[in-house]
PDB file of C-alpha atoms in Angstrom:
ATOM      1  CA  UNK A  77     143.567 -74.690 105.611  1.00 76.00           C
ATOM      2  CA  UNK A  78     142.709 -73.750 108.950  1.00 83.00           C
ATOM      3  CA  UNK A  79     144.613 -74.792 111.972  1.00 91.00           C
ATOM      4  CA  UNK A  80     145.332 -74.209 115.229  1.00 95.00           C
ATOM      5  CA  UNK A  81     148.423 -74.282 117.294  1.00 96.00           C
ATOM      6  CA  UNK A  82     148.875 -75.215 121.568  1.00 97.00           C
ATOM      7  CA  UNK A  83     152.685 -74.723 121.555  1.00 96.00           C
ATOM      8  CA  UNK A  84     152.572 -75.990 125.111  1.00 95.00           C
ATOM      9  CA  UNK A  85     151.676 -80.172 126.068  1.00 95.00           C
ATOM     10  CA  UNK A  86     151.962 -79.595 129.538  1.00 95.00           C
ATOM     11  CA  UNK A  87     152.037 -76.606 132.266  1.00 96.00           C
ATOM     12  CA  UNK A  88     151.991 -76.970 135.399  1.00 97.00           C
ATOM     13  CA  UNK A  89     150.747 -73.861 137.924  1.00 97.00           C
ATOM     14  CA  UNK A  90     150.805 -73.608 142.220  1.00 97.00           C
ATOM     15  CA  UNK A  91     147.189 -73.325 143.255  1.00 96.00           C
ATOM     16  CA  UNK A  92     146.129 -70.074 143.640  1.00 97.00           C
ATOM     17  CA  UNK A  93     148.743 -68.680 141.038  1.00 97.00           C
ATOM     18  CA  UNK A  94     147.512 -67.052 137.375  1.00 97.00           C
ATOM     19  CA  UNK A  95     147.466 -69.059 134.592  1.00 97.00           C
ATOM     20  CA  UNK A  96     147.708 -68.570 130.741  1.00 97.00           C
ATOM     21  CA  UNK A  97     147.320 -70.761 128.223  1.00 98.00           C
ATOM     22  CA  UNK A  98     148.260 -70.203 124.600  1.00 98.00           C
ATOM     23  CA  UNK A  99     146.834 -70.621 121.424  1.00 97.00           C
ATOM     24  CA  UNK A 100     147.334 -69.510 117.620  1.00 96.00           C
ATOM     25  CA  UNK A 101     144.949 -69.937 114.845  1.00 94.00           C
ATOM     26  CA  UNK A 102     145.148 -69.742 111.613  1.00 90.00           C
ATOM     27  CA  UNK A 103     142.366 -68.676 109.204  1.00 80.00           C
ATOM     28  CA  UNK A 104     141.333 -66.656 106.630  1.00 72.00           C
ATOM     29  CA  UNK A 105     138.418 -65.042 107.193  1.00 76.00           C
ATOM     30  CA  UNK A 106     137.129 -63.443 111.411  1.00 74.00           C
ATOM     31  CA  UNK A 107     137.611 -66.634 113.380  1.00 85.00           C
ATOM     32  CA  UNK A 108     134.944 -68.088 115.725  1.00 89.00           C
ATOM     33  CA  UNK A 109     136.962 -69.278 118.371  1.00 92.00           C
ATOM     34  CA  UNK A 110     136.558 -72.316 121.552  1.00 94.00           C
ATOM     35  CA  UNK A 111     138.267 -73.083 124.584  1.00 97.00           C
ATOM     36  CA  UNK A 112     137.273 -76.658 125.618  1.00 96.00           C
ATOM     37  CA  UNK A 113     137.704 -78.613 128.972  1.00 96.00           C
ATOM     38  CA  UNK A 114     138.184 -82.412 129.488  1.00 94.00           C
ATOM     39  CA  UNK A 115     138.621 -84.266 132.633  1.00 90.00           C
ATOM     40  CA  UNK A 116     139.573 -87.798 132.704  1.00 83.00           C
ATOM     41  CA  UNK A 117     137.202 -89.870 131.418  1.00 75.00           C
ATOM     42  CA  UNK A 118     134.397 -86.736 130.282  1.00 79.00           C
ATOM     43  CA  UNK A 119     133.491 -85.189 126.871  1.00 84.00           C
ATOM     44  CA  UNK A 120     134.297 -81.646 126.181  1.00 92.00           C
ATOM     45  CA  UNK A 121     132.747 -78.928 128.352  1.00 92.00           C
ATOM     46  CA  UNK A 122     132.611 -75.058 126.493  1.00 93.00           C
ATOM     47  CA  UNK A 123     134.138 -72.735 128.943  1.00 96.00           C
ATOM     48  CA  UNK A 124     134.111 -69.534 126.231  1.00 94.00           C
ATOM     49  CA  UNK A 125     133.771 -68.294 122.942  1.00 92.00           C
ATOM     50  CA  UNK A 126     134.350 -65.785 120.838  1.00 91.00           C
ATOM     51  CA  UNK A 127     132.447 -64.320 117.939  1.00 85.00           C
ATOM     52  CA  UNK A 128     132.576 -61.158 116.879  1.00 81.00           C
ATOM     53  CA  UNK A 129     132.669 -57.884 119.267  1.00 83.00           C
ATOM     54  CA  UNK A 130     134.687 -57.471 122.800  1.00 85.00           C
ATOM     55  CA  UNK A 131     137.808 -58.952 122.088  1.00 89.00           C
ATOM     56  CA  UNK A 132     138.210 -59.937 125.962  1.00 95.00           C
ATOM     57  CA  UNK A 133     135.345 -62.597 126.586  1.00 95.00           C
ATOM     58  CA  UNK A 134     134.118 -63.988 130.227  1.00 96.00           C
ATOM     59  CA  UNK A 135     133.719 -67.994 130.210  1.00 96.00           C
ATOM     60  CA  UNK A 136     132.505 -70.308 132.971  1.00 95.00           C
ATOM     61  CA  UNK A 137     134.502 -70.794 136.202  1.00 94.00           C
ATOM     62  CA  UNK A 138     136.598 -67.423 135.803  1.00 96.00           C
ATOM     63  CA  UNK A 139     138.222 -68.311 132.820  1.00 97.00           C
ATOM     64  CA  UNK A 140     138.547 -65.248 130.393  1.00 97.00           C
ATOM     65  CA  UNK A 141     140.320 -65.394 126.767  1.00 97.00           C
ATOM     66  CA  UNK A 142     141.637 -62.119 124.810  1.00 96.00           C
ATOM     67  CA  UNK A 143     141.399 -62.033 120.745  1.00 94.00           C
ATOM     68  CA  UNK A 144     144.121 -60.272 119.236  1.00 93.00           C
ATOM     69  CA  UNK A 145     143.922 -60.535 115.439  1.00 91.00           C
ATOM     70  CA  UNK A 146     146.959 -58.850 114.798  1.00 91.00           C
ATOM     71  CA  UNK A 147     148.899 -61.957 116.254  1.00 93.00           C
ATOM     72  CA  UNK A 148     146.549 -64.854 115.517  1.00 93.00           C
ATOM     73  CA  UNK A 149     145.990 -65.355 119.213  1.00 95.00           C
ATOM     74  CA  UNK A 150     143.414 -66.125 121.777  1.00 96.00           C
ATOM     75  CA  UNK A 151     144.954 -67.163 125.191  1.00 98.00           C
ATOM     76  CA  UNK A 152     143.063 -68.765 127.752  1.00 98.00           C
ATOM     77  CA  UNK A 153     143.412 -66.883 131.096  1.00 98.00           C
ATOM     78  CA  UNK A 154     142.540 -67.221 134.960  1.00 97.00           C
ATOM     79  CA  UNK A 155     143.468 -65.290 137.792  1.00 97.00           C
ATOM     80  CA  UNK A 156     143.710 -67.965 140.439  1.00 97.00           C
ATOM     81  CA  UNK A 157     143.702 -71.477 139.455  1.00 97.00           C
ATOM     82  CA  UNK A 158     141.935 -74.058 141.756  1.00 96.00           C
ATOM     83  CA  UNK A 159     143.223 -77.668 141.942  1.00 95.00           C
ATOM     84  CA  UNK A 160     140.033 -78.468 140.299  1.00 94.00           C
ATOM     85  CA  UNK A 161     141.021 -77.075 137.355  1.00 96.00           C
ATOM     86  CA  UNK A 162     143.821 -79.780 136.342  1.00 96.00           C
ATOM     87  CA  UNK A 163     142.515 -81.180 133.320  1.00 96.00           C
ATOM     88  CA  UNK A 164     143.095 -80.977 129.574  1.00 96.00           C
ATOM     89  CA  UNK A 165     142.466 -77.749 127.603  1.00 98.00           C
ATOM     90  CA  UNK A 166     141.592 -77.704 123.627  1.00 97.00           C
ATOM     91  CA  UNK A 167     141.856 -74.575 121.576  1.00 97.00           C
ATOM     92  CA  UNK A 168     139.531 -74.981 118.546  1.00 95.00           C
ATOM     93  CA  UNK A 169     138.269 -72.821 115.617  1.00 92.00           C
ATOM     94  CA  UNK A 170     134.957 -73.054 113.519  1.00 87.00           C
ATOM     95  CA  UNK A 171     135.753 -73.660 110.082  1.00 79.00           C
ATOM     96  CA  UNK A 172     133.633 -74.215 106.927  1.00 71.00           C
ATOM     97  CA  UNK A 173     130.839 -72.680 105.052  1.00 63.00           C
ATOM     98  CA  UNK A 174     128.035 -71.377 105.880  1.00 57.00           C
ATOM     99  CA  UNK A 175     125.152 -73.656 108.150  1.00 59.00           C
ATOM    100  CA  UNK A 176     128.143 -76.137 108.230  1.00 69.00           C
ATOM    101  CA  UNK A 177     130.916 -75.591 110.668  1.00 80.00           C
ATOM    102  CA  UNK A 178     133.604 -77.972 112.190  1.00 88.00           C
ATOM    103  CA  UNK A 179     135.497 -77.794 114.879  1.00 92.00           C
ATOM    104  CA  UNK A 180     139.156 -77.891 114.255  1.00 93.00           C
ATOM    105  CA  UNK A 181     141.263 -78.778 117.540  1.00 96.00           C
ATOM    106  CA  UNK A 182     144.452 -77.796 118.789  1.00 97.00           C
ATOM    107  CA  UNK A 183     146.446 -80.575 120.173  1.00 96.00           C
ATOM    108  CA  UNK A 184     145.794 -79.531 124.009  1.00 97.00           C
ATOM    109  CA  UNK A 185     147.413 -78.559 126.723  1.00 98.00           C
ATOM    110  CA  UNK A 186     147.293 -80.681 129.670  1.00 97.00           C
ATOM    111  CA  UNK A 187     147.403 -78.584 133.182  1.00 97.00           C
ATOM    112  CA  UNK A 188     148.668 -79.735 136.213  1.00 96.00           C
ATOM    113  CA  UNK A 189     147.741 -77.770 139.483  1.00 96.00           C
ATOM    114  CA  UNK A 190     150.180 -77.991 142.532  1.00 94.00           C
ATOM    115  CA  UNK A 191     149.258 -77.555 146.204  1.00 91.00           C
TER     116      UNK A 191
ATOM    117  CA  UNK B 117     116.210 -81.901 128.894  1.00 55.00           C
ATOM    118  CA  UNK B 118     118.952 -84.709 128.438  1.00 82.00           C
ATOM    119  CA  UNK B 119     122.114 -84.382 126.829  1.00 92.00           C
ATOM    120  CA  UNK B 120     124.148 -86.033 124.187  1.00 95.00           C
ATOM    121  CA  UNK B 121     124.631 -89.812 125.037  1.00 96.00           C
ATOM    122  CA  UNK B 122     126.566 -92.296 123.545  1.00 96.00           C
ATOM    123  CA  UNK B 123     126.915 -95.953 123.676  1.00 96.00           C
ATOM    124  CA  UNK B 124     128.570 -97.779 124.416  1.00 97.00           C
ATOM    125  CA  UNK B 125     131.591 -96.416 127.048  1.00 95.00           C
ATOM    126  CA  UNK B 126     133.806 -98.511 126.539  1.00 97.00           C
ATOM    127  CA  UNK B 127     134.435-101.511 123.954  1.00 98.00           C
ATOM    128  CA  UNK B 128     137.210-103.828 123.740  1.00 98.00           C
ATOM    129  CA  UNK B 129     137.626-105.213 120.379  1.00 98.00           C
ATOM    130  CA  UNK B 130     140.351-107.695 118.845  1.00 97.00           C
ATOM    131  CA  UNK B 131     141.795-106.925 115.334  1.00 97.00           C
ATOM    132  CA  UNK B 132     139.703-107.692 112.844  1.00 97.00           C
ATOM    133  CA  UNK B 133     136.058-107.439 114.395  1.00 98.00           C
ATOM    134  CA  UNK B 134     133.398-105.046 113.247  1.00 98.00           C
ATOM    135  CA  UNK B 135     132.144-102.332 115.674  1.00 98.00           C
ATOM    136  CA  UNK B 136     129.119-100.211 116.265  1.00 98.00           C
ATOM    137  CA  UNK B 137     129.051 -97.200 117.911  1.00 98.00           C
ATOM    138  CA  UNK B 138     126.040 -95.096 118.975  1.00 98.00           C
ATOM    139  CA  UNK B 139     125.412 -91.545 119.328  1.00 98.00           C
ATOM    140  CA  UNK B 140     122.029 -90.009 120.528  1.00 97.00           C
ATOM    141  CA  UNK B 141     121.781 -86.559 120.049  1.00 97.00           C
ATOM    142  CA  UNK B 142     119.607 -83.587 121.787  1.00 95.00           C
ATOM    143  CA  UNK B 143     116.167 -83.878 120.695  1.00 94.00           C
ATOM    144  CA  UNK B 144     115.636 -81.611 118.131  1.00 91.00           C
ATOM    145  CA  UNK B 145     118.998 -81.155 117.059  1.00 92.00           C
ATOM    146  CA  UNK B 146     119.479 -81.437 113.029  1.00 91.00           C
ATOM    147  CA  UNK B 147     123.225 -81.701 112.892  1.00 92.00           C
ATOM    148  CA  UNK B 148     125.331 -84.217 114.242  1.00 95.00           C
ATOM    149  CA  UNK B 149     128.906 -84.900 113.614  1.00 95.00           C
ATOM    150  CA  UNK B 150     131.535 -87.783 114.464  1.00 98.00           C
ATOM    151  CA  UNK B 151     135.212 -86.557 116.109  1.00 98.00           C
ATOM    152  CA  UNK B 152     137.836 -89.110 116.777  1.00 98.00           C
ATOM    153  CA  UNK B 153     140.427 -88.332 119.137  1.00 96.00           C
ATOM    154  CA  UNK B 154     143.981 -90.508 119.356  1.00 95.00           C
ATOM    155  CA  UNK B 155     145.597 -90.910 122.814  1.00 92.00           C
ATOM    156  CA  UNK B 156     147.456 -87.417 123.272  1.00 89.00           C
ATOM    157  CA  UNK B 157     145.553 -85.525 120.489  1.00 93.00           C
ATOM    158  CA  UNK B 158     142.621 -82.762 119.854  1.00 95.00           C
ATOM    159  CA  UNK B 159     139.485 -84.425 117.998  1.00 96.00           C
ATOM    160  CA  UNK B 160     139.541 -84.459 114.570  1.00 97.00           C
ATOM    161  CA  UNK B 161     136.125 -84.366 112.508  1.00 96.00           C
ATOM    162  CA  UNK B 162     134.937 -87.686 110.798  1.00 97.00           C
ATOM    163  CA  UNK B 163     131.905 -86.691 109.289  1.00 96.00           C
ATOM    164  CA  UNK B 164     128.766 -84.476 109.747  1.00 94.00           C
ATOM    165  CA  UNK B 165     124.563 -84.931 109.152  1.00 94.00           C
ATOM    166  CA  UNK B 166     122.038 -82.812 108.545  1.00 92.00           C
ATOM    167  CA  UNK B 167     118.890 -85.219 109.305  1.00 93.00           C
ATOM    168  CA  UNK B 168     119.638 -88.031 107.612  1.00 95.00           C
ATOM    169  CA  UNK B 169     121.512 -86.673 105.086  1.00 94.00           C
ATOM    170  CA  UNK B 170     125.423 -86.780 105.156  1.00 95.00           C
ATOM    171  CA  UNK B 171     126.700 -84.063 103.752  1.00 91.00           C
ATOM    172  CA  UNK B 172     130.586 -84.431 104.662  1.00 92.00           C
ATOM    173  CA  UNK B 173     132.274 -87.566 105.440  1.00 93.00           C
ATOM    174  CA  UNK B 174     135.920 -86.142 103.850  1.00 92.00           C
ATOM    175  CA  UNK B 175     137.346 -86.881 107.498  1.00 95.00           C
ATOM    176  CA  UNK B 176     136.675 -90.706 107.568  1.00 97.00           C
ATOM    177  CA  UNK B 177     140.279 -92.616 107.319  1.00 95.00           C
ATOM    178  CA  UNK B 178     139.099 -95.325 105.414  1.00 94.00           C
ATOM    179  CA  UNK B 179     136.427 -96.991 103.581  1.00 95.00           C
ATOM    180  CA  UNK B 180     136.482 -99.411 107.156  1.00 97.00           C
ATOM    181  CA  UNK B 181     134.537 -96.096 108.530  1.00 98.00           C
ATOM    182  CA  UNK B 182     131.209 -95.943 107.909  1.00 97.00           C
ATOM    183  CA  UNK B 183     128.828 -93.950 109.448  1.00 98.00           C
ATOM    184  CA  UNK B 184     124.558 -93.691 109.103  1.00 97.00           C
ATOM    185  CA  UNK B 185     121.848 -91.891 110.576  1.00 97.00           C
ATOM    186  CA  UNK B 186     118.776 -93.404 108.835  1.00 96.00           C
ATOM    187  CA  UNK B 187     116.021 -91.696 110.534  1.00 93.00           C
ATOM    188  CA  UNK B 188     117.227 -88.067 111.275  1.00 91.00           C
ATOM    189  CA  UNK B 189     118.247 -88.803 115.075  1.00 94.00           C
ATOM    190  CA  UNK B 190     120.139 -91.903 116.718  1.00 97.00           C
ATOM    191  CA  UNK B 191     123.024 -91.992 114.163  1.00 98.00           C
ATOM    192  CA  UNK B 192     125.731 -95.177 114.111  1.00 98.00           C
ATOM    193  CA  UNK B 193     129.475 -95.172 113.721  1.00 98.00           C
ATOM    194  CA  UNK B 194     130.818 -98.693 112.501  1.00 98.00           C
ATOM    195  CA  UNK B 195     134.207 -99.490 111.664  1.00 98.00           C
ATOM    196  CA  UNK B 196     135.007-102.868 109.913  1.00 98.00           C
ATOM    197  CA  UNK B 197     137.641-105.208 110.292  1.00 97.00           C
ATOM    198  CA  UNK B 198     139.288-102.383 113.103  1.00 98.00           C
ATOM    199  CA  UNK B 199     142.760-102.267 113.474  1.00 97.00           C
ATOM    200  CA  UNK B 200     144.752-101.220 116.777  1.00 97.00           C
ATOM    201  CA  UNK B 201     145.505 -97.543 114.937  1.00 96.00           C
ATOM    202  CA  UNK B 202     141.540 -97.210 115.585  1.00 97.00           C
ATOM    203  CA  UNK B 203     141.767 -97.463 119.278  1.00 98.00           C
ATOM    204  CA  UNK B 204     140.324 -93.878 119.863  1.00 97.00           C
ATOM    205  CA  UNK B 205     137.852 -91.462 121.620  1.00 96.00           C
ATOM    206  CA  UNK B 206     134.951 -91.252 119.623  1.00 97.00           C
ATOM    207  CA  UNK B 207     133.071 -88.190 120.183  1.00 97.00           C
ATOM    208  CA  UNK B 208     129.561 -87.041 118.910  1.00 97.00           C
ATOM    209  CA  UNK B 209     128.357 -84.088 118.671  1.00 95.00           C
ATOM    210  CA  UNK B 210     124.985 -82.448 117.633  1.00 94.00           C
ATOM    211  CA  UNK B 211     123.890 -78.604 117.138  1.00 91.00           C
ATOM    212  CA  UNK B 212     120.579 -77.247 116.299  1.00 87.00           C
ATOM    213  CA  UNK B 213     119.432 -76.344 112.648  1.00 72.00           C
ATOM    214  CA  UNK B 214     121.919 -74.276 110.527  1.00 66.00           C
ATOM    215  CA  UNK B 215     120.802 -70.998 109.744  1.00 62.00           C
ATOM    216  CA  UNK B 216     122.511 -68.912 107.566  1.00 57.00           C
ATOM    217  CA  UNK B 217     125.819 -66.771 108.409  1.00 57.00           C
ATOM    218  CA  UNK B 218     126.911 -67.687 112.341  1.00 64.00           C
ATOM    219  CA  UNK B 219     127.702 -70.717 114.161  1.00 73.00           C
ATOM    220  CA  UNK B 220     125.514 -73.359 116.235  1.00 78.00           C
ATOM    221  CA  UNK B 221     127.110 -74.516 118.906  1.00 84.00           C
ATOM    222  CA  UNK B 222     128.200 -78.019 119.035  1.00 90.00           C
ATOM    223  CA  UNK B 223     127.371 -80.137 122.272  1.00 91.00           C
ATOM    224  CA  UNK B 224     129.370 -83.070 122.693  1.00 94.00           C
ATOM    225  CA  UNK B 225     128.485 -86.806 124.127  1.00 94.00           C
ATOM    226  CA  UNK B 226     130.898 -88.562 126.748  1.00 93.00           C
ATOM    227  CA  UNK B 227     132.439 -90.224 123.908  1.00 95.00           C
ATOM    228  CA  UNK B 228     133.363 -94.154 123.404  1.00 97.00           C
ATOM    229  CA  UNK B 229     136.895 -95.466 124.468  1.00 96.00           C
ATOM    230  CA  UNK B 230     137.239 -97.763 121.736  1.00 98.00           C
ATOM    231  CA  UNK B 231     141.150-100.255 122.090  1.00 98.00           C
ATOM    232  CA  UNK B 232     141.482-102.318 118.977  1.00 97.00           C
ATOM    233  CA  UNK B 233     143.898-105.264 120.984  1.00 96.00           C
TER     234      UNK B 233
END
């Protein structure tokens, strides 16, 4: 069955240092991979996703994630984290047949950002 | 145009009580699915339409969990009798017509806070 590991519940980063988030998946067939946001209290915002193609894909708000197949892997990555950017990150992978596809979540990994 | 909405934010229920919750989705959109997410936890799927037809529901905990979409749009979550291991984030989600090999993406709703006291 597909799955998808966060092996970290919490990080917490100094603004303006880099940040990486983890994530493992695993699944049978080429994954379509999700990184998710959510702030208190909001749904899930897309920051990037990854298809098929250029293994390094740009998201919204300078995030950037790498696929690496040969270790099950697509980290979440930013340069320079802004305090705005404390919030709760989900991992997820697309998983079914074709025309149907659900989402299945990591467990997150809440970041802290501090000054 | 708008996006997903759901209805409503909150709701407070006591053990026992019946609940409705209600997802709009994009206009247009043919698929719609139902995530619940526990305190501390990813979303896990619940079950997913295509117009009104549901053509998974293996996600639903328990035959409490009930979920319609009558019309092709507006769809309904209810949960009978709820019990405090359903206080949860309900999310909805909807994505445009399936076609063939790919993925539609999913846009999600707010979600509703629901605490079974």
């Amino acid at each position: 069955a597909q799955s998808v590991t966060q092996p970290d519940i919490h990080i917490t980063v100094s603004e303006g240092a880099s940040l990486e988030l983890r994530c493992n998946y695993s699944y049978g067939a080429t994954p379509y991979l999700f990184w998710y946001v959510q702030s208190p209290g909001q749904g899930l915002q897309l920051l990037l996703k990854y298809f098929s193609g250029d293994t390094l894909v740009q998201g919204i708000k300078g995030f950037e994630a790498e696929f690496k197949r040969s270790q099950s892997s697509f980290n979440l990555r930013k340069p320079s984290v802004h305090w705005s950017d404390a919030a709760e990150y989900f991992c997820a992978v697309a998983a079914g047949s074709t025309g149907f596809q659900k989402l299945v979540f990591g467990t997150g990994t809440r970041l802290l950002v501090s000054p | 145009g708008a996006g997903v909405s759901q209805s409503p934010r909150y709701k407070v229920a006591k053990r026992g009580q019946d609940v409705a919750l209600r997802c709009d989705p994009i206009s247009g959109h043919v698929s719609l699915f139902w995530y619940q997410q526990a305190l501390g936890q990813g979303p896990e799927f619940l079950t997913y339409f295509q117009n009104e037809a549901q053509l998974d529901k293996s996600g639903l905990p328990s035959d409490r969990f009930f979920a319609e979409r009558p019309e092709g749009s507006v769809s309904t979550l209810k949960i009978q009798r709820t019990q405090q291991e359903d206080s949860a984030v309900y999310l909805c989600a909807s994505s445009l017509v399936p076609r063939g090999p790919g993925y539609n993406e999913q846009f999600f709703g707010p979600g509703t806070r629901l605490t079974v006291l």
